[in-house]
Amino acid sequence: MVPDLQENWLQQSETELCLKRCAYWVSIRGQPPTENQSTVTVYLPQQNIFSVEVLPALMQRIARGEPI
């Protein structure tokens, strides 16, 4: 979900990364390849909110080689 003006969605500098509204994540690991080269729909579960609390847990699982 992004604000109406996409340039207001993300601010990045050497000191911060700020996402406005809400971001979701999904792992596509293990999904079959697609032959569609123009558009691919990816469904994002709304319970998978990308947050400050979730990011370290995801990174730790990736570092251990665990699926996310």
Coordinates of C-alpha atoms in Angstrom, one line a residue:
M1 CA 0.0 0.0 0.0
V2 CA 1.4 3.3 -1.0
P3 CA 0.2 6.9 -0.6
D4 CA -1.5 8.5 -3.5
L5 CA 1.8 10.3 -4.4
Q6 CA 4.3 7.5 -4.7
E7 CA 7.2 10.0 -4.1
N8 CA 5.8 10.4 -0.6
W9 CA 6.1 6.7 0.2
L10 CA 9.8 6.3 0.8
Q11 CA 12.5 8.5 2.2
Q12 CA 16.1 7.2 2.4
S13 CA 19.3 8.8 3.5
E14 CA 22.6 7.7 5.3
T15 CA 20.8 8.0 8.6
E16 CA 17.3 6.6 7.9
L17 CA 15.0 4.5 5.8
C18 CA 11.4 5.6 6.2
L19 CA 8.5 3.8 4.6
K20 CA 5.1 5.4 4.9
R21 CA 1.8 3.5 5.2
C22 CA 2.3 -0.2 5.3
A23 CA 4.5 -2.8 3.7
Y24 CA 3.9 -6.6 3.5
W25 CA 6.3 -9.4 2.7
V26 CA 6.1 -12.9 1.2
S27 CA 8.7 -15.5 0.3
I28 CA 8.5 -16.9 -3.2
R29 CA 11.0 -19.6 -2.4
G30 CA 9.8 -22.9 -3.7
Q31 CA 7.2 -21.4 -6.0
P32 CA 7.1 -22.8 -9.5
P33 CA 8.7 -20.7 -12.3
T34 CA 6.3 -18.7 -14.5
E35 CA 6.4 -18.4 -18.2
N36 CA 4.6 -15.1 -18.1
Q37 CA 7.1 -12.5 -19.1
S38 CA 4.9 -9.4 -19.0
T39 CA 3.0 -9.5 -15.6
V40 CA 3.0 -11.7 -12.6
T41 CA 0.6 -11.3 -9.7
V42 CA 2.0 -11.9 -6.3
Y43 CA -0.4 -12.1 -3.4
L44 CA 0.8 -10.7 -0.1
P45 CA -0.8 -12.0 3.1
Q46 CA -1.9 -9.1 5.2
Q47 CA -0.7 -10.8 8.3
N48 CA 2.9 -10.6 6.9
I49 CA 3.5 -6.9 7.9
F50 CA 7.0 -5.8 7.3
S51 CA 8.0 -4.0 10.5
V52 CA 10.9 -3.1 12.7
E53 CA 10.2 -6.1 14.8
V54 CA 9.9 -8.5 11.9
L55 CA 13.1 -7.5 10.0
P56 CA 15.6 -8.9 12.5
A57 CA 13.7 -12.2 12.8
L58 CA 13.7 -12.5 9.0
M59 CA 17.4 -11.7 8.7
Q60 CA 18.3 -14.3 11.5
R61 CA 16.3 -17.0 9.7
I62 CA 18.0 -16.2 6.4
A63 CA 21.4 -16.2 8.1
R64 CA 20.7 -19.7 9.5
G65 CA 19.6 -20.9 6.0
E66 CA 16.0 -21.4 7.2
P67 CA 13.0 -20.8 4.9
I68 CA 11.0 -17.7 5.6

